[in-house]
Structures are given as structure tokens and as C-alpha cells.
Short mmCIF file of C-alpha atoms in Angstrom, two decimals:
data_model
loop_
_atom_site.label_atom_id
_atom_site.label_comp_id
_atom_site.label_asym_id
_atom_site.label_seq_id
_atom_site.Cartn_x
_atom_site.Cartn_y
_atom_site.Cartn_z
CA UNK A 120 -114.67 -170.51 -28.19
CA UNK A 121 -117.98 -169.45 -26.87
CA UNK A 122 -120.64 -171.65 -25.38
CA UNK A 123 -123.77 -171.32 -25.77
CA UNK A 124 -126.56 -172.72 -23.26
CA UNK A 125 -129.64 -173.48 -25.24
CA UNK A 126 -131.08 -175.69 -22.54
CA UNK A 127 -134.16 -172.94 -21.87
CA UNK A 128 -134.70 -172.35 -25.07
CA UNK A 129 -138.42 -174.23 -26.41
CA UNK A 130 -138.36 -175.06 -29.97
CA UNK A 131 -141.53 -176.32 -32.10
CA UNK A 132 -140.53 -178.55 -35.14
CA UNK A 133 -143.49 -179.29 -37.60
CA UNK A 134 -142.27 -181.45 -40.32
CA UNK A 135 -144.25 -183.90 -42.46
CA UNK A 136 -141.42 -186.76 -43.57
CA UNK A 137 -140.77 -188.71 -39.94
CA UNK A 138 -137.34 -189.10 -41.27
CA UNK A 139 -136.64 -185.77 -41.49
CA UNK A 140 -138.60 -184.78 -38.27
CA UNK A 141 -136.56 -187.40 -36.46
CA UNK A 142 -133.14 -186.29 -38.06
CA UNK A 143 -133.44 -182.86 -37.16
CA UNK A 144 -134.86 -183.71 -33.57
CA UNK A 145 -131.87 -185.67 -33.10
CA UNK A 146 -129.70 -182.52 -34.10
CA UNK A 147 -131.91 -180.08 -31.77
CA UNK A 148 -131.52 -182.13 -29.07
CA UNK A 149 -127.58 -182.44 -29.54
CA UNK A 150 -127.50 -179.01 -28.84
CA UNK A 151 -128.82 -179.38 -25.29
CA UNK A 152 -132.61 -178.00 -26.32
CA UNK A 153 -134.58 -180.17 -23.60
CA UNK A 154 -138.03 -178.70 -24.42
CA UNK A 155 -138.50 -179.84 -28.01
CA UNK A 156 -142.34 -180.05 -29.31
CA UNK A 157 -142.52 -182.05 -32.97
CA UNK A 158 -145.83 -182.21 -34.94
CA UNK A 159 -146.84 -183.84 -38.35
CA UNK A 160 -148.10 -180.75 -39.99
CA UNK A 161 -149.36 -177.28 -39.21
CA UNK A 162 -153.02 -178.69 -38.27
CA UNK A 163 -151.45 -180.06 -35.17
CA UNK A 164 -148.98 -176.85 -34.37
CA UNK A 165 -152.18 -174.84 -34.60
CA UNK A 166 -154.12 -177.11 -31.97
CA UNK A 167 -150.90 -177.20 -29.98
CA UNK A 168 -150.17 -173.76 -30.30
CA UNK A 169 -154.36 -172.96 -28.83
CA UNK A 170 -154.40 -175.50 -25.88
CA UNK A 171 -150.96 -173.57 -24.79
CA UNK A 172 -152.70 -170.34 -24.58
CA UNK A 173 -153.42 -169.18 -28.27
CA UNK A 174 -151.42 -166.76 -30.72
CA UNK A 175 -150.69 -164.09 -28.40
CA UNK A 176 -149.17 -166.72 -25.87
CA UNK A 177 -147.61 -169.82 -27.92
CA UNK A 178 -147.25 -171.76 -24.73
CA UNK A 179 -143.75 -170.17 -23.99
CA UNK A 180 -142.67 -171.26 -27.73
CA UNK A 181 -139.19 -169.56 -28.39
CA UNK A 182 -138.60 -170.82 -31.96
CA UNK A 183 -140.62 -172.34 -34.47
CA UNK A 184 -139.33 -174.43 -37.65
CA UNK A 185 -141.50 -175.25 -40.19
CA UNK A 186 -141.49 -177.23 -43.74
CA UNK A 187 -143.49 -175.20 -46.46
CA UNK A 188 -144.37 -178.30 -48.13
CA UNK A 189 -147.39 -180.23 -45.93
CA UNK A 190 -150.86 -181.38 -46.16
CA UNK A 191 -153.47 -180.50 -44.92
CA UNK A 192 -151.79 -177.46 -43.14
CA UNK A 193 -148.55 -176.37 -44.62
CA UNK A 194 -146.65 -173.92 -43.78
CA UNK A 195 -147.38 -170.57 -44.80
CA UNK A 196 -150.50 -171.46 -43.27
CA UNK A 197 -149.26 -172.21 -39.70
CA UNK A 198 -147.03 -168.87 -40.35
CA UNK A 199 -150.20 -167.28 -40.99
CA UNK A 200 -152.29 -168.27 -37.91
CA UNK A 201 -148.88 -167.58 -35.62
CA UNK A 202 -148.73 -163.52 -37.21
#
């Protein structure tokens, strides 16, 4: 079976519910993913995503994943702003 080293890889998890966010940071980081970035909605993704260097440079972001569902940002918003 192949292995997979994900330990490089930067991954930016915007979710709303801290259950959920938790949960799935829990699973990310079971999978060896050391540089994991979590925000409450897309507001703060957006203010993360300019203080790393803005859209054309997402502060060496490799994967985003996003709820749809979130105030005051959601997610077709921060999908938006990151296009």
C-alpha cells in the first residue's frame, strides 16, 4: 500500500460550528498535515489570506476547505475573493 507524506502540505479550514472545525482538525492532523490554519468564517480567511501576501500569494496555502453555510462571510464569498 502506498504512503503518502502530507507533512508539507498547508491546509486552510474555515468552518463556522467549533465542533465541526475541531472534528475535522483532528482528522487533518491524523494525516500528518503539520501546517493547519482554522478560521470561524470567510471574514477571517480573507484577512488571513491578505496579511499572507494577498490573492495572488495565499501565504503558501495548498488547500482550502470551506463550509457554504456562514455568517457574515460564507463561502461562495471567500471562493470568490480567492478566484
Amino acid at each position: 500500500m502506498a504512503r503518502y507524506h502530507l507533512d508539507r502540505l498547508s491546509v486552510m479550514l474555515v468552518e463556522d460550528t467549533a465542533f465541526v472545525r475541531d472534528t475535522l482538525s483532528n482528522i487533518l492532523r491524523s494525516f500528518e498535515i503539520r501546517k493547519l490554519v482554522t478560521c470561524e468564517n470567510g471574514v477571517q480567511a480573507i484577512e488571513f489570506l491578505k496579511s499572507a501576501g494577498g490573492p495572488n500569494n495565499p501565504g503558501g496555502v495548498d488547500l482550502i476547505i470551506s463550509d457554504l453555510v456562514m455568517s457574515p462571510a460564507n463561502g461562495l464569498l471567500l471562493l470568490r475573493w480567492v478566484r
